[in-house]
Amino acid sequence: GRNDAEEVVRKTQDQAGEIWVGTEGGGLVRFDGARFVSYGTEELLGSSTIQKILEDREGNLWLTADPEANGNGLACLDRERRGFRRYDQDDSLLLSAVNDMALDAAGRICVGLEAGVSRFDPGPGQFVQNTVEDGLPTTFIWTLAASPRGPVWLQPLFSQRLIAWEGETFRLERSPSPPIAFLSGWLADRGGGLWAAAWGLDTNKNE
């Protein structure tokens, strides 16, 4: 059964048409068009408050829990939906607390962390880390957004600069006008433009 008091914080529809809902305090919920199935995430991710749900090109479902609600690591539910695989520092994540994640132009999972960014290499099944020692201009990457044909965009916490991550290189981009204090959402359009919603400011577009 469903607890109507659980607040929906994230939702997505997978390639098979099923709806996946992340809740605040109720873990992960799947709706197949006829019934709801709940998945507890307390043991898997340290929290029942889901922060983000993301499906990759192969149909695997990735999710993270809110670090502010003791969430740590990230989990992957395989495309056959047989079971979860947890990823953390043992899999070369810089830190277990994941702030955000996105798919890059090659379809790889990229995550933002306090110490930098990591990108999943499906070959060995490990994350490859990137810190300031690897050319990242700064740390504490708070939000990510990806353009289908361009870089992954990074925003450090409370920074007024954006970072473009493409391949193995990072570059600082000019500040939008008016300056961004904190991004609450991103959207990449089909033309390659990046739309960013910021707290207390109008929508900005970076091209």
Short mmCIF file of N, CA, C and O in Angstrom, two decimals, residues 17-107:
data_model
loop_
_atom_site.label_atom_id
_atom_site.label_comp_id
_atom_site.label_asym_id
_atom_site.label_seq_id
_atom_site.Cartn_x
_atom_site.Cartn_y
_atom_site.Cartn_z
N GLY A 17 8.14 2.41 -19.80
CA GLY A 17 6.91 3.11 -19.50
C GLY A 17 6.50 3.09 -18.05
O GLY A 17 5.46 3.66 -17.68
N GLU A 18 7.29 2.45 -17.18
CA GLU A 18 6.96 2.43 -15.77
C GLU A 18 7.36 3.74 -15.10
O GLU A 18 8.35 4.35 -15.48
N ILE A 19 6.59 4.15 -14.10
CA ILE A 19 6.84 5.38 -13.36
C ILE A 19 7.59 5.05 -12.08
O ILE A 19 7.19 4.16 -11.32
N TRP A 20 8.69 5.76 -11.83
CA TRP A 20 9.48 5.60 -10.61
C TRP A 20 9.41 6.89 -9.81
O TRP A 20 9.65 7.98 -10.35
N VAL A 21 9.07 6.76 -8.55
CA VAL A 21 8.86 7.93 -7.69
C VAL A 21 9.81 7.85 -6.50
O VAL A 21 9.88 6.83 -5.81
N GLY A 22 10.56 8.93 -6.28
CA GLY A 22 11.37 9.06 -5.08
C GLY A 22 10.64 9.89 -4.06
O GLY A 22 10.10 10.95 -4.38
N THR A 23 10.59 9.41 -2.84
CA THR A 23 9.81 10.09 -1.81
C THR A 23 10.71 10.62 -0.70
O THR A 23 11.88 10.25 -0.58
N GLU A 24 10.13 11.48 0.11
CA GLU A 24 10.80 11.97 1.31
C GLU A 24 10.38 11.09 2.48
O GLU A 24 9.27 11.23 3.01
N GLY A 25 11.24 10.15 2.82
CA GLY A 25 10.96 9.27 3.95
C GLY A 25 10.34 7.94 3.59
O GLY A 25 10.19 7.07 4.45
N GLY A 26 9.98 7.75 2.32
CA GLY A 26 9.33 6.50 1.93
C GLY A 26 10.09 5.68 0.91
O GLY A 26 9.56 4.70 0.38
N GLY A 27 11.34 6.04 0.63
CA GLY A 27 12.14 5.29 -0.31
C GLY A 27 11.69 5.45 -1.75
O GLY A 27 11.18 6.51 -2.15
N LEU A 28 11.85 4.39 -2.53
CA LEU A 28 11.56 4.39 -3.96
C LEU A 28 10.26 3.62 -4.22
O LEU A 28 10.03 2.57 -3.62
N VAL A 29 9.45 4.14 -5.14
CA VAL A 29 8.17 3.51 -5.46
C VAL A 29 8.07 3.35 -6.98
O VAL A 29 8.39 4.26 -7.73
N ARG A 30 7.62 2.16 -7.41
CA ARG A 30 7.40 1.89 -8.84
C ARG A 30 5.91 1.74 -9.11
O ARG A 30 5.20 1.07 -8.36
N PHE A 31 5.44 2.36 -10.21
CA PHE A 31 4.06 2.19 -10.64
C PHE A 31 4.06 1.68 -12.07
O PHE A 31 4.59 2.32 -12.98
N ASP A 32 3.51 0.50 -12.30
CA ASP A 32 3.53 -0.13 -13.62
C ASP A 32 2.24 0.09 -14.41
O ASP A 32 2.03 -0.54 -15.45
N GLY A 33 1.40 0.98 -13.91
CA GLY A 33 0.12 1.25 -14.57
C GLY A 33 -1.05 0.58 -13.88
O GLY A 33 -2.20 0.92 -14.14
N ALA A 34 -0.74 -0.39 -13.01
CA ALA A 34 -1.81 -1.10 -12.31
C ALA A 34 -1.60 -1.13 -10.80
O ALA A 34 -2.55 -1.10 -10.03
N ARG A 35 -0.33 -1.18 -10.37
CA ARG A 35 -0.08 -1.29 -8.93
C ARG A 35 1.22 -0.59 -8.56
O ARG A 35 2.10 -0.37 -9.40
N PHE A 36 1.32 -0.27 -7.27
CA PHE A 36 2.51 0.35 -6.71
C PHE A 36 3.35 -0.71 -6.00
O PHE A 36 2.81 -1.59 -5.33
N VAL A 37 4.67 -0.62 -6.16
CA VAL A 37 5.61 -1.47 -5.43
C VAL A 37 6.64 -0.57 -4.76
O VAL A 37 7.22 0.30 -5.42
N SER A 38 6.85 -0.74 -3.47
CA SER A 38 7.78 0.09 -2.71
C SER A 38 9.10 -0.63 -2.48
O SER A 38 9.12 -1.84 -2.26
N TYR A 39 10.20 0.14 -2.53
CA TYR A 39 11.54 -0.37 -2.27
C TYR A 39 12.15 0.44 -1.14
O TYR A 39 12.33 1.66 -1.28
N GLY A 40 12.48 -0.21 -0.05
CA GLY A 40 13.16 0.48 1.04
C GLY A 40 14.60 0.79 0.66
O GLY A 40 15.28 -0.03 0.03
N THR A 41 15.08 1.97 1.01
CA THR A 41 16.45 2.38 0.66
C THR A 41 17.29 2.73 1.87
O THR A 41 18.42 3.19 1.72
N GLU A 42 16.77 2.52 3.08
CA GLU A 42 17.49 2.90 4.29
C GLU A 42 18.81 2.14 4.39
O GLU A 42 19.87 2.73 4.62
N GLU A 43 18.79 0.82 4.20
CA GLU A 43 20.02 0.03 4.29
C GLU A 43 20.90 0.24 3.07
O GLU A 43 22.12 0.20 3.16
N LEU A 44 20.29 0.47 1.92
CA LEU A 44 21.04 0.60 0.67
C LEU A 44 21.78 1.93 0.58
O LEU A 44 22.95 1.99 0.18
N LEU A 45 21.11 3.02 0.98
CA LEU A 45 21.67 4.36 0.80
C LEU A 45 21.73 5.17 2.08
O LEU A 45 22.08 6.36 2.04
N GLY A 46 21.40 4.58 3.19
CA GLY A 46 21.49 5.28 4.46
C GLY A 46 20.34 6.21 4.75
O GLY A 46 20.31 6.86 5.78
N SER A 47 19.36 6.29 3.82
CA SER A 47 18.25 7.22 3.99
C SER A 47 17.07 6.76 3.15
O SER A 47 17.24 6.08 2.12
N SER A 48 15.87 7.11 3.59
CA SER A 48 14.65 6.83 2.82
C SER A 48 14.17 8.04 2.03
O SER A 48 13.08 8.02 1.46
N THR A 49 14.99 9.09 2.01
CA THR A 49 14.65 10.28 1.23
C THR A 49 15.47 10.28 -0.05
O THR A 49 16.69 10.46 -0.02
N ILE A 50 14.82 10.07 -1.17
CA ILE A 50 15.49 9.97 -2.47
C ILE A 50 15.79 11.37 -3.00
O ILE A 50 14.93 12.26 -2.99
N GLN A 51 17.01 11.56 -3.47
CA GLN A 51 17.40 12.85 -4.01
C GLN A 51 17.25 12.92 -5.53
O GLN A 51 16.76 13.91 -6.07
N LYS A 52 17.66 11.87 -6.24
CA LYS A 52 17.58 11.90 -7.70
C LYS A 52 17.44 10.49 -8.25
O LYS A 52 17.97 9.54 -7.67
N ILE A 53 16.72 10.38 -9.38
CA ILE A 53 16.54 9.13 -10.11
C ILE A 53 16.94 9.40 -11.56
O ILE A 53 16.50 10.37 -12.15
N LEU A 54 17.75 8.51 -12.12
CA LEU A 54 18.26 8.74 -13.47
C LEU A 54 18.40 7.40 -14.19
O LEU A 54 19.01 6.47 -13.65
N GLU A 55 17.84 7.29 -15.39
CA GLU A 55 17.98 6.08 -16.19
C GLU A 55 19.06 6.29 -17.24
O GLU A 55 19.06 7.30 -17.94
N ASP A 56 19.97 5.32 -17.38
CA ASP A 56 21.01 5.45 -18.39
C ASP A 56 20.53 4.84 -19.71
O ASP A 56 19.41 4.32 -19.82
N ARG A 57 21.37 4.88 -20.73
CA ARG A 57 20.96 4.44 -22.06
C ARG A 57 20.69 2.94 -22.13
O ARG A 57 19.94 2.47 -22.98
N GLU A 58 21.31 2.18 -21.24
CA GLU A 58 21.11 0.73 -21.22
C GLU A 58 19.85 0.34 -20.45
O GLU A 58 19.51 -0.84 -20.39
N GLY A 59 19.19 1.31 -19.83
CA GLY A 59 17.99 1.02 -19.07
C GLY A 59 18.21 0.77 -17.60
O GLY A 59 17.26 0.44 -16.87
N ASN A 60 19.46 0.90 -17.13
CA ASN A 60 19.72 0.80 -15.69
C ASN A 60 19.21 2.04 -14.99
O ASN A 60 19.32 3.16 -15.52
N LEU A 61 18.70 1.87 -13.80
CA LEU A 61 18.15 2.98 -13.03
C LEU A 61 19.09 3.31 -11.88
O LEU A 61 19.40 2.46 -11.05
N TRP A 62 19.58 4.56 -11.85
CA TRP A 62 20.49 5.03 -10.81
C TRP A 62 19.75 5.94 -9.85
O TRP A 62 18.91 6.74 -10.27
N LEU A 63 20.06 5.84 -8.57
CA LEU A 63 19.43 6.74 -7.60
C LEU A 63 20.38 7.09 -6.47
O LEU A 63 21.30 6.34 -6.16
N THR A 64 20.15 8.27 -5.93
CA THR A 64 20.89 8.75 -4.77
C THR A 64 19.90 9.19 -3.70
O THR A 64 18.74 9.49 -3.99
N ALA A 65 20.38 9.22 -2.46
CA ALA A 65 19.58 9.71 -1.34
C ALA A 65 20.14 11.06 -0.89
O ALA A 65 21.30 11.39 -1.12
N ASP A 66 19.30 11.83 -0.25
CA ASP A 66 19.65 13.18 0.17
C ASP A 66 20.76 13.14 1.24
O ASP A 66 20.56 12.59 2.32
N PRO A 67 21.94 13.77 0.95
CA PRO A 67 23.01 13.79 1.97
C PRO A 67 22.58 14.48 3.26
O PRO A 67 23.07 14.15 4.34
N GLU A 68 21.66 15.46 3.16
CA GLU A 68 21.21 16.16 4.36
C GLU A 68 20.29 15.29 5.21
O GLU A 68 19.95 15.67 6.33
N ALA A 69 19.87 14.15 4.66
CA ALA A 69 19.07 13.18 5.42
C ALA A 69 19.87 11.90 5.63
O ALA A 69 19.31 10.80 5.67
N ASN A 70 21.20 12.06 5.75
CA ASN A 70 22.13 10.95 5.99
C ASN A 70 22.32 10.02 4.80
O ASN A 70 22.83 8.91 4.95
N GLY A 71 21.91 10.44 3.62
CA GLY A 71 22.11 9.63 2.43
C GLY A 71 23.58 9.55 2.06
O GLY A 71 24.33 10.52 2.21
N ASN A 72 24.02 8.39 1.56
CA ASN A 72 25.40 8.24 1.12
C ASN A 72 25.47 7.17 0.05
O ASN A 72 24.69 6.21 0.03
N GLY A 73 26.43 7.33 -0.86
CA GLY A 73 26.59 6.41 -1.96
C GLY A 73 25.52 6.59 -3.02
O GLY A 73 24.68 7.50 -2.96
N LEU A 74 25.57 5.73 -4.03
CA LEU A 74 24.50 5.68 -5.00
C LEU A 74 24.25 4.24 -5.37
O LEU A 74 25.08 3.37 -5.13
N ALA A 75 23.07 3.97 -5.90
CA ALA A 75 22.67 2.60 -6.19
C ALA A 75 22.22 2.49 -7.63
O ALA A 75 21.71 3.45 -8.22
N CYS A 76 22.40 1.31 -8.20
CA CYS A 76 22.00 1.04 -9.58
C CYS A 76 21.10 -0.19 -9.59
O CYS A 76 21.48 -1.25 -9.09
N LEU A 77 19.91 -0.03 -10.16
CA LEU A 77 18.99 -1.15 -10.35
C LEU A 77 19.12 -1.60 -11.80
O LEU A 77 18.90 -0.81 -12.72
N ASP A 78 19.52 -2.85 -12.03
CA ASP A 78 19.80 -3.31 -13.38
C ASP A 78 18.55 -3.27 -14.26
O ASP A 78 17.43 -3.21 -13.78
N ARG A 79 18.77 -3.28 -15.57
CA ARG A 79 17.68 -3.09 -16.52
C ARG A 79 16.61 -4.18 -16.42
O ARG A 79 15.44 -3.94 -16.76
N GLU A 80 16.98 -5.38 -15.95
CA GLU A 80 16.00 -6.44 -15.76
C GLU A 80 15.25 -6.29 -14.44
O GLU A 80 14.33 -7.06 -14.15
N ARG A 81 15.65 -5.29 -13.63
CA ARG A 81 15.04 -4.98 -12.33
C ARG A 81 15.12 -6.17 -11.38
O ARG A 81 14.20 -6.47 -10.62
N ARG A 82 16.29 -6.86 -11.41
CA ARG A 82 16.49 -8.02 -10.54
C ARG A 82 17.04 -7.63 -9.17
O ARG A 82 16.80 -8.33 -8.19
N GLY A 83 17.83 -6.54 -9.10
CA GLY A 83 18.39 -6.17 -7.81
C GLY A 83 19.25 -4.93 -7.90
O GLY A 83 19.61 -4.48 -8.99
N PHE A 84 19.56 -4.38 -6.74
CA PHE A 84 20.34 -3.15 -6.64
C PHE A 84 21.82 -3.47 -6.44
O PHE A 84 22.18 -4.45 -5.80
N ARG A 85 22.66 -2.61 -6.96
CA ARG A 85 24.11 -2.64 -6.71
C ARG A 85 24.50 -1.30 -6.13
O ARG A 85 24.23 -0.25 -6.71
N ARG A 86 25.11 -1.30 -4.97
CA ARG A 86 25.54 -0.07 -4.31
C ARG A 86 26.95 0.30 -4.74
O ARG A 86 27.83 -0.55 -4.88
N TYR A 87 27.18 1.61 -4.94
CA TYR A 87 28.51 2.14 -5.25
C TYR A 87 28.89 3.17 -4.19
O TYR A 87 28.08 4.03 -3.83
N ASP A 88 30.13 3.10 -3.72
CA ASP A 88 30.61 4.05 -2.73
C ASP A 88 32.13 4.20 -2.89
O ASP A 88 32.67 3.97 -3.97
N GLN A 89 32.82 4.56 -1.82
CA GLN A 89 34.26 4.80 -1.91
C GLN A 89 35.05 3.55 -2.28
O GLN A 89 36.13 3.63 -2.83
N ASP A 90 34.50 2.38 -2.01
CA ASP A 90 35.15 1.14 -2.42
C ASP A 90 35.17 0.98 -3.94
O ASP A 90 35.93 0.16 -4.47
N ASP A 91 34.34 1.76 -4.62
CA ASP A 91 34.27 1.72 -6.08
C ASP A 91 34.87 2.99 -6.70
O ASP A 91 34.53 3.39 -7.80
N SER A 92 35.78 3.62 -5.93
CA SER A 92 36.55 4.79 -6.37
C SER A 92 35.75 6.08 -6.40
O SER A 92 36.18 7.06 -7.01
N LEU A 93 34.58 6.12 -5.76
CA LEU A 93 33.94 7.41 -5.55
C LEU A 93 34.80 8.23 -4.59
O LEU A 93 35.34 7.69 -3.62
N LEU A 94 34.94 9.54 -4.86
CA LEU A 94 35.77 10.38 -4.00
C LEU A 94 35.25 10.39 -2.57
O LEU A 94 36.00 10.29 -1.62
N LEU A 95 33.94 10.55 -2.44
CA LEU A 95 33.26 10.52 -1.15
C LEU A 95 31.94 9.81 -1.35
O LEU A 95 31.41 9.77 -2.46
N SER A 96 31.38 9.27 -0.29
CA SER A 96 30.14 8.53 -0.43
C SER A 96 28.92 9.44 -0.59
O SER A 96 27.92 9.03 -1.17
N ALA A 97 28.97 10.67 -0.07
CA ALA A 97 27.82 11.57 -0.17
C ALA A 97 27.79 12.21 -1.55
O ALA A 97 28.66 12.99 -1.92
N VAL A 98 26.77 11.87 -2.34
CA VAL A 98 26.63 12.36 -3.72
C VAL A 98 25.69 13.55 -3.73
O VAL A 98 24.54 13.45 -3.28
N ASN A 99 26.15 14.69 -4.27
CA ASN A 99 25.32 15.88 -4.33
C ASN A 99 24.38 15.88 -5.54
O ASN A 99 23.25 16.35 -5.45
N ASP A 100 24.85 15.39 -6.69
CA ASP A 100 24.03 15.41 -7.89
C ASP A 100 24.63 14.45 -8.90
O ASP A 100 25.79 14.00 -8.76
N MET A 101 23.87 14.12 -9.95
CA MET A 101 24.40 13.27 -11.01
C MET A 101 23.73 13.60 -12.33
O MET A 101 22.64 14.19 -12.37
N ALA A 102 24.41 13.25 -13.43
CA ALA A 102 23.89 13.52 -14.78
C ALA A 102 24.54 12.53 -15.74
O ALA A 102 25.57 11.92 -15.44
N LEU A 103 23.95 12.38 -16.93
CA LEU A 103 24.53 11.58 -18.00
C LEU A 103 25.29 12.49 -18.96
O LEU A 103 24.75 13.50 -19.41
N ASP A 104 26.55 12.13 -19.28
CA ASP A 104 27.28 12.94 -20.25
C ASP A 104 26.89 12.55 -21.67
O ASP A 104 26.03 11.69 -21.89
N ALA A 105 27.50 13.21 -22.66
CA ALA A 105 27.13 13.00 -24.05
C ALA A 105 27.38 11.57 -24.51
O ALA A 105 26.77 11.11 -25.48
N ALA A 106 28.27 10.85 -23.83
CA ALA A 106 28.57 9.46 -24.15
C ALA A 106 27.69 8.49 -23.38
O ALA A 106 27.84 7.27 -23.50
N GLY A 107 26.78 9.02 -22.55
CA GLY A 107 25.88 8.17 -21.79
C GLY A 107 26.44 7.65 -20.49
O GLY A 107 25.86 6.74 -19.89
#
